[in-house]
Amino acid sequence: MKKVTLLSIYFAFALSSYAQGFKSMDYGISLTPYLKDYLSITNATGNHLLYSKPVVSGELSIFYELPFKSNLGLRLAAGIAYDPQNMGFKETEFQLPDNVLTSSSFNDTEYSLFNKYVFPISLFKRLPLEKHTQNIEVGLKWNKFLNYPYGSEGSLTESNNTLVFFSRMESIHSNSTFLSYFTKLGLVKSIKKHQLLVNLVVNYSPHHIAEGNFNFYHLKNGSSGGKLKQNLNFIGIELAYSLPTLK
């Protein structure tokens, strides 16, 4: 991991040092809302026990562009990300005991604000069109998790008595840092001296960002347990606003 990161940084500075033909270096801010892949929750036989759904997540970053020959360029960025999880409790087929008020509320989604740093580096190609400019981009991203919901439990309360019916314990897989890969396709619109970029973003991670175990208790149709896994595959829309460097 360290070798790949160091090679990426070296690649960035090497390209910038040999860059020719550009008149300015752009910087800006980028917001990328996305739908992250669902949380995988399976029992020992591989059957899905809960119906987790993709959750709206997002990244906010600042970027710095290094344009060079043939409408090519390099983008360096740094930002923060918000990655909640959906557990799928609300559509579970497990039956709670008769003496529990099923109308009681419980949290279906784990929320953790600004729980990841992201450092993307990408190579882009700008293709002039009649009214806009097309943007094609490929890159890799270094992800650093700050915190993650290591453990949680679901419970229902009746007459001041709390009955736990679900518990989970998970840990970040292998390490809290890992690489993911992405590609972007979109349009660039020039507004006076500024630029507005809209990209479709597809992100792929070969690693599970977290793995763990879960258990159900006190259910009419018996207790049950299994494994859970979370990856970081997603599709999103990037909205970026760039400004020319002041001279």
Coordinates of N, CA and C in Angstrom, one line a residue:
M1 N 0.8 -1.2 0.0 CA 0.0 0.0 0.0 C 0.9 1.3 0.0
K2 N 1.9 1.3 0.9 CA 2.7 2.5 0.9 C 3.5 2.7 -0.4
K3 N 3.9 1.6 -1.0 CA 4.7 1.7 -2.2 C 3.8 2.3 -3.3
V4 N 2.5 1.8 -3.4 CA 1.6 2.3 -4.4 C 1.3 3.8 -4.2
T5 N 1.1 4.2 -3.0 CA 0.9 5.6 -2.7 C 2.0 6.5 -3.1
L6 N 3.3 6.0 -2.7 CA 4.5 6.8 -3.0 C 4.7 6.9 -4.5
L7 N 4.4 5.8 -5.3 CA 4.5 5.8 -6.7 C 3.5 6.8 -7.3
S8 N 2.3 6.8 -6.8 CA 1.2 7.7 -7.3 C 1.7 9.2 -7.1
I9 N 2.2 9.5 -5.9 CA 2.7 10.9 -5.7 C 3.8 11.2 -6.6
Y10 N 4.8 10.3 -6.8 CA 5.9 10.5 -7.7 C 5.4 10.7 -9.1
F11 N 4.4 9.9 -9.5 CA 3.9 10.1 -10.9 C 3.2 11.4 -11.1
A12 N 2.6 11.9 -10.1 CA 1.9 13.2 -10.2 C 2.9 14.4 -10.4
F13 N 4.0 14.4 -9.6 CA 5.0 15.4 -9.7 C 5.8 15.3 -10.9
A14 N 6.1 14.0 -11.4 CA 6.8 13.8 -12.6 C 6.1 14.4 -13.8
L15 N 4.8 14.1 -13.9 CA 4.0 14.7 -15.0 C 3.9 16.2 -14.9
S16 N 3.8 16.8 -13.7 CA 3.7 18.2 -13.6 C 5.0 18.9 -14.0
S17 N 6.1 18.2 -13.7 CA 7.4 18.8 -14.1 C 7.7 18.8 -15.6
Y18 N 7.1 17.8 -16.3 CA 7.3 17.8 -17.7 C 6.1 18.4 -18.5
A19 N 5.1 19.0 -17.8 CA 4.0 19.6 -18.5 C 4.4 20.8 -19.3
Q20 N 3.8 20.8 -20.5 CA 4.1 21.9 -21.4 C 2.8 22.4 -22.0
G21 N 2.8 23.7 -22.4 CA 1.7 24.2 -23.1 C 0.5 24.6 -22.3
F22 N 0.5 24.6 -21.0 CA -0.7 25.1 -20.3 C -0.4 26.5 -19.8
K23 N -1.5 27.3 -19.7 CA -1.4 28.7 -19.3 C -1.8 28.9 -17.8
S24 N -2.5 28.0 -17.2 CA -2.9 28.3 -15.9 C -3.1 26.9 -15.2
M25 N -3.2 27.0 -13.9 CA -3.5 25.8 -13.0 C -4.8 26.1 -12.3
D26 N -5.8 25.2 -12.5 CA -7.1 25.4 -11.9 C -7.3 24.8 -10.5
Y27 N -8.1 25.4 -9.7 CA -8.4 24.8 -8.4 C -9.9 24.9 -8.3
G28 N -10.5 24.2 -7.3 CA -11.9 24.3 -7.2 C -12.4 23.4 -6.0
I29 N -13.8 23.3 -6.0 CA -14.4 22.5 -5.0 C -15.4 21.5 -5.6
S30 N -15.5 20.3 -5.1 CA -16.3 19.2 -5.7 C -17.2 18.6 -4.7
L31 N -18.4 18.3 -5.0 CA -19.4 17.6 -4.2 C -19.9 16.4 -5.0
T32 N -19.8 15.2 -4.4 CA -20.2 14.0 -5.1 C -21.2 13.2 -4.2
P33 N -22.5 13.4 -4.4 CA -23.4 12.4 -3.7 C -23.5 11.1 -4.5
Y34 N -23.6 10.0 -3.8 CA -23.6 8.7 -4.4 C -24.4 7.7 -3.6
L35 N -24.8 6.6 -4.3 CA -25.4 5.5 -3.7 C -24.4 4.4 -3.5
K36 N -24.1 4.1 -2.3 CA -23.1 3.0 -2.0 C -23.8 1.7 -2.0
D37 N -23.0 0.6 -2.4 CA -23.5 -0.7 -2.5 C -24.1 -1.2 -1.1
Y38 N -25.1 -2.1 -1.1 CA -25.7 -2.5 0.1 C -24.8 -3.3 1.0
L39 N -25.2 -3.3 2.3 CA -24.5 -4.2 3.2 C -24.9 -5.6 3.1
S40 N -23.9 -6.5 2.9 CA -24.2 -7.9 2.7 C -24.4 -8.6 4.0
I41 N -25.6 -9.2 4.3 CA -25.9 -9.9 5.5 C -26.4 -11.3 5.2
T42 N -25.6 -12.3 5.5 CA -25.9 -13.6 5.1 C -25.7 -14.6 6.3
N43 N -26.5 -15.7 6.3 CA -26.3 -16.7 7.3 C -25.2 -17.8 6.8
A44 N -25.1 -18.9 7.6 CA -24.1 -19.8 7.3 C -24.2 -20.5 5.9
T45 N -25.5 -20.6 5.4 CA -25.7 -21.2 4.1 C -25.7 -20.2 3.0
G46 N -25.4 -19.0 3.3 CA -25.3 -18.0 2.2 C -26.6 -17.2 1.9
N47 N -27.6 -17.5 2.6 CA -28.9 -16.9 2.4 C -28.9 -15.5 3.0
H48 N -29.5 -14.5 2.3 CA -29.6 -13.2 2.8 C -30.7 -13.1 3.8
L49 N -30.4 -12.6 5.0 CA -31.4 -12.5 6.1 C -32.0 -11.2 6.2
L50 N -31.4 -10.1 5.8 CA -32.0 -8.8 5.9 C -31.9 -8.2 4.5
Y51 N -32.8 -7.2 4.2 CA -32.8 -6.6 2.9 C -32.3 -5.2 2.9
S52 N -31.0 -5.1 3.1 CA -30.3 -3.8 3.2 C -30.4 -3.1 1.8
K53 N -30.5 -1.8 1.8 CA -30.6 -1.0 0.6 C -29.4 -0.1 0.5
P54 N -29.1 0.3 -0.8 CA -28.1 1.4 -0.9 C -28.5 2.6 -0.2
V55 N -27.5 3.3 0.3 CA -27.8 4.5 1.1 C -27.1 5.7 0.5
V56 N -27.8 6.9 0.5 CA -27.2 8.1 -0.1 C -26.0 8.5 0.8
S57 N -24.8 8.6 0.2 CA -23.6 9.0 0.9 C -23.0 10.2 0.1
G58 N -21.8 10.6 0.5 CA -21.3 11.7 -0.3 C -19.9 12.1 0.1
E59 N -19.2 12.8 -0.9 CA -17.8 13.3 -0.7 C -17.8 14.8 -1.0
L60 N -17.0 15.5 -0.2 CA -16.7 16.9 -0.4 C -15.2 17.1 -0.4
S61 N -14.7 17.7 -1.5 CA -13.3 17.8 -1.7 C -12.9 19.1 -2.4
I62 N -11.6 19.4 -2.2 CA -11.0 20.5 -3.0 C -10.0 19.9 -3.9
F63 N -9.9 20.5 -5.1 CA -9.0 19.8 -6.1 C -8.1 20.9 -6.8
Y64 N -7.1 20.4 -7.4 CA -6.1 21.2 -8.1 C -5.7 20.5 -9.4
E65 N -5.9 21.2 -10.5 CA -5.7 20.7 -11.8 C -4.4 21.1 -12.4
L66 N -3.7 20.2 -13.1 CA -2.4 20.5 -13.8 C -2.6 20.2 -15.2
P67 N -3.1 21.1 -16.1 CA -3.3 20.8 -17.5 C -1.9 20.8 -18.3
F68 N -1.8 19.9 -19.3 CA -0.7 19.9 -20.1 C -1.1 19.6 -21.6
K69 N -0.2 19.1 -22.4 CA -0.4 18.9 -23.8 C -1.6 18.1 -24.2
S70 N -2.1 18.3 -25.4 CA -3.2 17.5 -26.0 C -4.4 17.4 -25.2
N71 N -4.8 18.5 -24.5 CA -6.0 18.5 -23.7 C -6.0 17.5 -22.5
L72 N -4.8 17.1 -22.2 CA -4.7 16.1 -21.0 C -4.4 16.9 -19.8
G73 N -4.6 16.3 -18.6 CA -4.3 17.0 -17.4 C -4.3 16.0 -16.2
L74 N -3.8 16.5 -15.1 CA -3.8 15.7 -13.9 C -4.6 16.4 -12.8
R75 N -5.4 15.7 -12.0 CA -6.1 16.3 -10.9 C -5.7 15.7 -9.6
L76 N -5.4 16.5 -8.7 CA -5.1 16.1 -7.3 C -6.2 16.6 -6.4
A77 N -6.6 15.8 -5.4 CA -7.7 16.3 -4.6 C -7.6 15.7 -3.2
A78 N -8.3 16.4 -2.2 CA -8.3 15.9 -0.8 C -9.7 16.3 -0.3
G79 N -10.3 15.4 0.5 CA -11.6 15.7 1.0 C -12.0 14.8 2.1
I80 N -13.3 14.9 2.5 CA -13.9 14.1 3.5 C -15.2 13.4 2.9
A81 N -15.6 12.3 3.6 CA -16.7 11.6 3.1 C -17.6 11.1 4.2
Y82 N -18.9 10.9 3.9 CA -19.9 10.5 4.8 C -20.5 9.2 4.3
D83 N -20.4 8.2 5.1 CA -20.8 6.8 4.7 C -21.7 6.1 5.7
P84 N -23.0 6.3 5.6 CA -23.9 5.6 6.5 C -24.1 4.2 6.0
Q85 N -24.7 3.3 6.8 CA -25.1 2.0 6.4 C -26.6 1.8 6.7
N86 N -27.2 1.0 5.8 CA -28.6 0.6 6.0 C -28.6 -0.9 6.4
M87 N -29.3 -1.2 7.5 CA -29.3 -2.6 8.0 C -30.5 -3.4 7.4
G88 N -31.5 -2.8 7.0 CA -32.6 -3.5 6.4 C -33.6 -4.1 7.4
F89 N -33.6 -3.5 8.6 CA -34.5 -4.0 9.7 C -36.0 -3.9 9.2
K90 N -36.4 -2.8 8.6 CA -37.8 -2.5 8.3 C -38.4 -3.5 7.4
E91 N -37.7 -4.3 6.7 CA -38.3 -5.3 5.7 C -37.9 -6.7 6.1
T92 N -37.4 -6.9 7.3 CA -37.0 -8.2 7.7 C -38.2 -9.2 7.8
E93 N -38.0 -10.4 7.5 CA -39.1 -11.4 7.5 C -39.1 -12.2 8.9
F94 N -38.2 -11.8 9.8 CA -38.2 -12.4 11.1 C -39.3 -11.9 11.9
Q95 N -39.9 -12.7 12.7 CA -41.1 -12.4 13.5 C -40.7 -12.1 15.0
L96 N -41.1 -10.9 15.5 CA -40.8 -10.6 16.9 C -41.8 -11.3 17.8
P97 N -41.4 -11.5 19.1 CA -42.3 -12.1 20.0 C -43.6 -11.3 20.2
D98 N -44.7 -12.0 20.5 CA -46.0 -11.4 20.6 C -46.1 -10.3 21.7
N99 N -45.3 -10.4 22.7 CA -45.4 -9.5 23.8 C -44.6 -8.2 23.6
V100 N -44.1 -8.0 22.4 CA -43.3 -6.9 22.0 C -44.1 -6.0 21.1
L101 N -44.1 -4.7 21.4 CA -44.8 -3.7 20.6 C -44.1 -3.5 19.3
T102 N -44.6 -4.1 18.2 CA -43.9 -3.9 16.9 C -44.0 -2.5 16.4
S103 N -44.8 -1.7 16.9 CA -44.9 -0.3 16.5 C -43.8 0.6 17.0
S104 N -43.0 0.1 18.0 CA -41.9 0.8 18.5 C -40.9 1.1 17.4
S105 N -40.2 2.2 17.5 CA -39.3 2.6 16.5 C -37.9 2.1 16.8
F106 N -37.1 1.8 15.8 CA -35.7 1.5 16.0 C -34.9 2.0 14.8
N107 N -33.6 2.2 15.0 CA -32.8 2.8 13.9 C -32.5 1.8 12.8
D108 N -32.8 2.2 11.6 CA -32.6 1.3 10.5 C -31.2 1.6 9.8
T109 N -30.7 2.8 10.0 CA -29.5 3.2 9.4 C -28.4 3.7 10.4
E110 N -27.2 3.3 10.2 CA -26.1 3.7 11.0 C -25.5 5.0 10.4
Y111 N -25.5 6.1 11.2 CA -24.9 7.4 10.7 C -23.6 7.7 11.4
S112 N -22.7 8.1 10.6 CA -21.4 8.6 11.2 C -20.9 9.7 10.3
L113 N -20.8 10.9 10.9 CA -20.5 12.1 10.1 C -19.0 12.3 9.8
F114 N -18.7 12.6 8.6 CA -17.3 12.8 8.2 C -16.3 11.7 8.8
N115 N -16.6 10.5 8.4 CA -15.9 9.4 8.9 C -14.8 8.9 8.0
K116 N -14.4 9.6 7.0 CA -13.4 9.1 6.1 C -12.7 10.3 5.4
Y117 N -11.4 10.2 5.3 CA -10.6 11.1 4.4 C -10.4 10.4 3.1
V118 N -10.4 11.2 2.0 CA -10.2 10.7 0.7 C -9.2 11.5 0.0
F119 N -8.3 10.9 -0.8 CA -7.2 11.6 -1.5 C -7.2 11.0 -3.0
P120 N -8.0 11.5 -3.9 CA -8.0 11.0 -5.2 C -6.9 11.7 -6.1
I121 N -6.4 10.9 -7.1 CA -5.5 11.4 -8.1 C -6.0 10.8 -9.4
S122 N -6.1 11.6 -10.4 CA -6.7 11.1 -11.7 C -6.1 11.8 -12.9
L123 N -6.1 11.2 -14.0 CA -5.7 11.7 -15.3 C -7.0 12.0 -16.1
F124 N -7.1 13.2 -16.7 CA -8.3 13.6 -17.4 C -8.0 14.0 -18.9
K125 N -9.0 13.9 -19.7 CA -8.9 14.3 -21.1 C -10.1 15.1 -21.4
R126 N -9.8 16.3 -22.0 CA -10.9 17.3 -22.3 C -11.1 17.3 -23.8
L127 N -12.3 17.0 -24.3 CA -12.6 16.9 -25.7 C -13.6 18.1 -26.1
P128 N -13.1 19.1 -26.8 CA -14.0 20.2 -27.2 C -15.2 19.7 -28.0
L129 N -16.4 20.1 -27.7 CA -17.6 19.9 -28.4 C -18.1 21.2 -29.0
E130 N -19.3 21.2 -29.6 CA -19.9 22.5 -30.2 C -20.1 23.5 -29.1
K131 N -20.8 23.1 -28.0 CA -21.2 24.1 -27.0 C -20.5 23.8 -25.6
H132 N -20.0 22.6 -25.4 CA -19.5 22.2 -24.2 C -18.1 21.5 -24.4
T133 N -17.6 21.1 -23.3 CA -16.3 20.3 -23.4 C -16.6 18.9 -22.7
Q134 N -16.2 17.8 -23.3 CA -16.4 16.5 -22.7 C -15.2 16.2 -21.8
N135 N -15.5 15.6 -20.6 CA -14.5 15.2 -19.7 C -14.5 13.7 -19.5
I136 N -13.3 13.1 -19.7 CA -13.1 11.7 -19.5 C -12.0 11.6 -18.5
E137 N -12.2 10.8 -17.5 CA -11.2 10.8 -16.3 C -11.1 9.4 -15.7
V138 N -9.9 9.0 -15.4 CA -9.7 7.7 -14.7 C -8.7 8.0 -13.6
G139 N -8.8 7.3 -12.5 CA -7.9 7.5 -11.4 C -8.0 6.5 -10.3
L140 N -7.3 6.8 -9.2 CA -7.3 6.0 -8.0 C -7.5 6.9 -6.8
K141 N -7.9 6.3 -5.7 CA -8.2 7.1 -4.5 C -7.7 6.4 -3.3
W142 N -7.0 7.1 -2.4 CA -6.6 6.6 -1.2 C -7.6 6.9 -0.1
N143 N -8.2 5.9 0.6 CA -9.2 6.1 1.5 C -8.7 5.9 2.9
K144 N -8.9 6.8 3.9 CA -8.5 6.6 5.2 C -9.7 6.7 6.1
F145 N -10.1 5.6 6.8 CA -11.3 5.7 7.7 C -10.9 6.2 9.0
L146 N -11.7 7.1 9.5 CA -11.5 7.7 10.9 C -12.2 6.9 11.9
N147 N -13.4 6.5 11.6 CA -14.2 5.7 12.5 C -15.3 4.9 11.7
Y148 N -15.8 3.9 12.3 CA -16.8 3.1 11.7 C -17.7 2.4 12.8
P149 N -18.9 2.1 12.5 CA -19.8 1.5 13.5 C -19.4 0.1 13.8
Y150 N -18.4 0.0 14.8 CA -17.9 -1.3 15.1 C -18.9 -2.3 15.7
G151 N -19.8 -1.7 16.5 CA -20.9 -2.6 17.1 C -22.1 -1.8 17.3
S152 N -23.3 -2.5 17.3 CA -24.6 -1.9 17.5 C -25.6 -2.9 17.9
E153 N -26.7 -2.5 18.3 CA -27.8 -3.5 18.6 C -29.1 -2.8 18.3
G154 N -30.1 -3.7 18.0 CA -31.4 -3.2 17.8 C -32.3 -3.7 18.9
S155 N -33.2 -2.9 19.4 CA -34.0 -3.3 20.5 C -35.4 -2.6 20.5
L156 N -36.3 -3.2 21.2 CA -37.7 -2.7 21.3 C -38.0 -2.6 22.8
T157 N -38.7 -1.5 23.2 CA -39.0 -1.3 24.6 C -40.5 -1.3 24.8
E158 N -40.9 -2.0 25.9 CA -42.3 -2.1 26.3 C -42.3 -2.0 27.8
S159 N -43.1 -1.1 28.4 CA -43.3 -1.0 29.8 C -41.9 -0.8 30.5
N160 N -41.1 0.0 29.9 CA -39.7 0.3 30.5 C -38.8 -0.8 30.5
N161 N -39.2 -1.9 29.8 CA -38.3 -3.1 29.7 C -37.7 -3.1 28.3
T162 N -36.4 -3.3 28.1 CA -35.8 -3.3 26.8 C -35.4 -4.7 26.4
L163 N -35.9 -5.1 25.2 CA -35.6 -6.4 24.7 C -34.7 -6.3 23.5
V164 N -33.5 -6.8 23.6 CA -32.6 -6.8 22.5 C -32.9 -7.9 21.5
F165 N -33.1 -7.6 20.2 CA -33.4 -8.6 19.3 C -32.3 -8.8 18.2
F166 N -31.4 -7.9 18.2 CA -30.3 -7.9 17.2 C -29.0 -7.3 17.7
S167 N -27.9 -7.9 17.4 CA -26.6 -7.3 17.8 C -25.6 -7.6 16.6
R168 N -24.7 -6.7 16.5 CA -23.7 -6.9 15.5 C -22.3 -6.4 16.0
M169 N -21.3 -7.0 15.5 CA -19.9 -6.6 15.8 C -19.1 -6.7 14.5
E170 N -18.5 -5.5 14.1 CA -17.8 -5.6 12.9 C -16.5 -4.8 13.0
S171 N -15.5 -5.1 12.2 CA -14.3 -4.4 12.3 C -13.8 -4.0 10.8
I172 N -13.0 -3.0 10.7 CA -12.5 -2.6 9.4 C -11.6 -3.8 8.9
H173 N -11.8 -4.2 7.7 CA -11.1 -5.3 7.2 C -9.6 -5.0 6.9
S174 N -8.7 -5.8 7.6 CA -7.3 -5.8 7.4 C -6.7 -4.4 7.8
N175 N -7.1 -3.3 7.3 CA -6.5 -2.0 7.6 C -7.5 -0.9 7.4
S176 N -7.3 0.2 8.0 CA -8.2 1.3 7.9 C -7.9 2.2 6.7
T177 N -6.9 1.8 5.9 CA -6.6 2.5 4.7 C -6.5 1.5 3.5
F178 N -7.0 2.0 2.4 CA -7.0 1.1 1.2 C -7.2 2.0 0.0
L179 N -7.0 1.4 -1.2 CA -7.1 2.1 -2.5 C -8.5 1.6 -3.1
S180 N -9.1 2.6 -3.8 CA -10.2 2.2 -4.7 C -9.9 2.9 -6.0
Y181 N -10.7 2.5 -7.0 CA -10.5 3.0 -8.4 C -11.7 3.6 -9.0
F182 N -11.6 4.6 -9.8 CA -12.8 5.3 -10.3 C -12.6 5.8 -11.7
T183 N -13.7 6.0 -12.4 CA -13.8 6.6 -13.7 C -14.9 7.6 -13.8
K184 N -14.7 8.6 -14.6 CA -15.7 9.7 -14.7 C -15.9 10.0 -16.1
L185 N -17.2 10.4 -16.4 CA -17.5 10.9 -17.8 C -18.6 12.0 -17.6
G186 N -18.3 13.1 -18.2 CA -19.2 14.3 -18.0 C -18.9 15.4 -19.0
L187 N -19.5 16.6 -18.6 CA -19.4 17.8 -19.4 C -18.8 18.9 -18.6
V188 N -18.1 19.8 -19.3 CA -17.6 21.0 -18.7 C -18.2 22.2 -19.3
K189 N -18.8 23.1 -18.6 CA -19.4 24.3 -19.1 C -18.7 25.5 -18.6
S190 N -18.2 26.4 -19.5 CA -17.5 27.6 -19.1 C -18.5 28.7 -18.9
I191 N -18.4 29.3 -17.7 CA -19.2 30.5 -17.3 C -18.3 31.6 -17.0
K192 N -18.1 32.5 -18.0 CA -17.2 33.6 -17.9 C -15.8 33.0 -17.7
K193 N -15.2 33.4 -16.5 CA -13.8 32.9 -16.2 C -13.8 31.6 -15.4
H194 N -15.0 31.1 -15.1 CA -15.1 29.9 -14.3 C -15.6 28.7 -15.1
Q195 N -15.5 27.5 -14.5 CA -15.9 26.3 -15.1 C -16.8 25.5 -14.2
L196 N -17.9 24.9 -14.7 CA -18.8 24.0 -14.0 C -18.7 22.7 -14.6
L197 N -18.4 21.7 -13.8 CA -18.2 20.3 -14.3 C -19.3 19.4 -13.7
V198 N -19.9 18.6 -14.5 CA -20.9 17.6 -14.1 C -20.4 16.2 -14.6
N199 N -20.1 15.3 -13.7 CA -19.6 14.0 -14.1 C -20.4 12.9 -13.5
L200 N -20.6 11.8 -14.3 CA -21.0 10.5 -13.8 C -19.8 9.8 -13.2
V201 N -19.9 9.3 -12.0 CA -18.8 8.7 -11.3 C -19.1 7.2 -11.0
V202 N -18.2 6.3 -11.4 CA -18.3 4.9 -11.0 C -17.0 4.6 -10.2
N203 N -17.2 4.1 -8.9 CA -16.1 3.8 -8.0 C -16.1 2.3 -7.7
Y204 N -14.9 1.7 -7.8 CA -14.8 0.2 -7.5 C -13.7 0.0 -6.5
S205 N -14.1 -0.8 -5.5 CA -13.1 -1.2 -4.5 C -12.9 -2.7 -4.5
P206 N -11.7 -3.2 -4.6 CA -11.6 -4.7 -4.6 C -11.6 -5.2 -3.2
H207 N -11.6 -4.3 -2.2 CA -11.5 -4.8 -0.8 C -12.9 -4.6 -0.1
H208 N -13.1 -5.4 0.9 CA -14.2 -5.1 1.9 C -13.7 -4.1 2.9
I209 N -14.5 -3.0 3.1 CA -14.1 -2.0 4.1 C -14.4 -2.5 5.5
A210 N -15.3 -3.4 5.6 CA -15.6 -3.9 7.0 C -16.2 -5.3 6.9
E211 N -15.9 -6.2 7.9 CA -16.5 -7.5 8.0 C -16.8 -7.8 9.4
G212 N -17.8 -8.6 9.7 CA -18.1 -8.9 11.1 C -19.2 -10.0 11.2
N213 N -19.8 -10.1 12.4 CA -20.8 -11.1 12.7 C -22.0 -10.4 13.3
F214 N -23.2 -11.1 13.2 CA -24.4 -10.6 13.8 C -25.2 -11.8 14.3
N215 N -26.1 -11.4 15.2 CA -27.0 -12.4 15.8 C -28.4 -11.8 16.0
F216 N -29.4 -12.7 15.8 CA -30.8 -12.3 16.2 C -31.2 -13.1 17.5
Y217 N -31.9 -12.5 18.4 CA -32.4 -13.2 19.6 C -33.9 -13.0 19.8
H218 N -34.5 -13.8 20.6 CA -35.9 -13.7 21.1 C -36.9 -13.6 19.9
L219 N -36.6 -14.4 18.9 CA -37.6 -14.3 17.7 C -38.5 -15.5 17.8
K220 N -39.7 -15.4 17.3 CA -40.7 -16.5 17.3 C -40.2 -17.7 16.5
N221 N -39.5 -17.4 15.4 CA -39.1 -18.5 14.5 C -37.6 -18.8 14.8
G222 N -37.1 -18.6 16.0 CA -35.8 -19.0 16.4 C -34.7 -18.0 16.2
S223 N -33.6 -18.2 16.9 CA -32.5 -17.3 16.8 C -31.7 -17.6 15.5
S224 N -30.9 -16.6 15.1 CA -30.2 -16.8 13.9 C -29.0 -15.9 13.9
G225 N -27.9 -16.3 13.1 CA -26.7 -15.5 13.1 C -26.0 -15.7 11.8
G226 N -25.0 -14.9 11.5 CA -24.3 -15.0 10.3 C -23.2 -13.9 10.1
K227 N -22.8 -13.7 8.9 CA -21.8 -12.8 8.5 C -22.3 -11.5 7.8
L228 N -21.6 -10.4 8.0 CA -21.9 -9.2 7.3 C -20.6 -8.6 6.6
K229 N -20.8 -8.0 5.5 CA -19.7 -7.4 4.7 C -20.1 -6.1 4.1
Q230 N -19.2 -5.2 4.0 CA -19.5 -3.9 3.3 C -18.3 -3.6 2.4
N231 N -18.7 -3.3 1.1 CA -17.6 -2.8 0.2 C -17.8 -1.4 -0.1
L232 N -17.1 -0.8 -1.0 CA -17.2 0.6 -1.3 C -17.4 0.8 -2.8
N233 N -18.3 0.0 -3.4 CA -18.6 0.2 -4.8 C -19.8 1.2 -4.9
F234 N -19.7 2.2 -5.8 CA -20.8 3.1 -5.8 C -20.9 3.8 -7.2
I235 N -22.1 4.4 -7.5 CA -22.3 5.2 -8.6 C -22.8 6.6 -8.1
G236 N -22.2 7.6 -8.6 CA -22.6 9.0 -8.1 C -22.5 10.0 -9.2
I237 N -22.9 11.2 -8.8 CA -22.8 12.4 -9.7 C -21.9 13.4 -9.0
E238 N -20.9 13.8 -9.8 CA -20.0 14.9 -9.2 C -20.4 16.2 -9.8
L239 N -20.5 17.2 -8.9 CA -20.7 18.6 -9.2 C -19.4 19.4 -8.8
A240 N -18.7 19.9 -9.7 CA -17.5 20.6 -9.4 C -17.5 22.0 -10.0
Y241 N -16.9 22.9 -9.2 CA -16.8 24.3 -9.7 C -15.4 24.8 -9.6
S242 N -14.8 25.1 -10.7 CA -13.4 25.5 -10.7 C -13.2 27.0 -11.0
L243 N -12.1 27.5 -10.5 CA -11.7 28.9 -10.7 C -10.3 29.0 -11.3
P244 N -10.0 30.0 -12.1 CA -8.7 30.1 -12.6 C -7.8 30.7 -11.6
T245 N -6.5 30.3 -11.6 CA -5.6 30.8 -10.6 C -5.3 32.3 -10.9
L246 N -5.3 33.0 -9.8 CA -5.0 34.5 -10.0 C -3.6 34.7 -10.3
K247 N -3.3 35.6 -11.3 CA -2.0 35.9 -11.7 C -1.5 37.2 -11.1

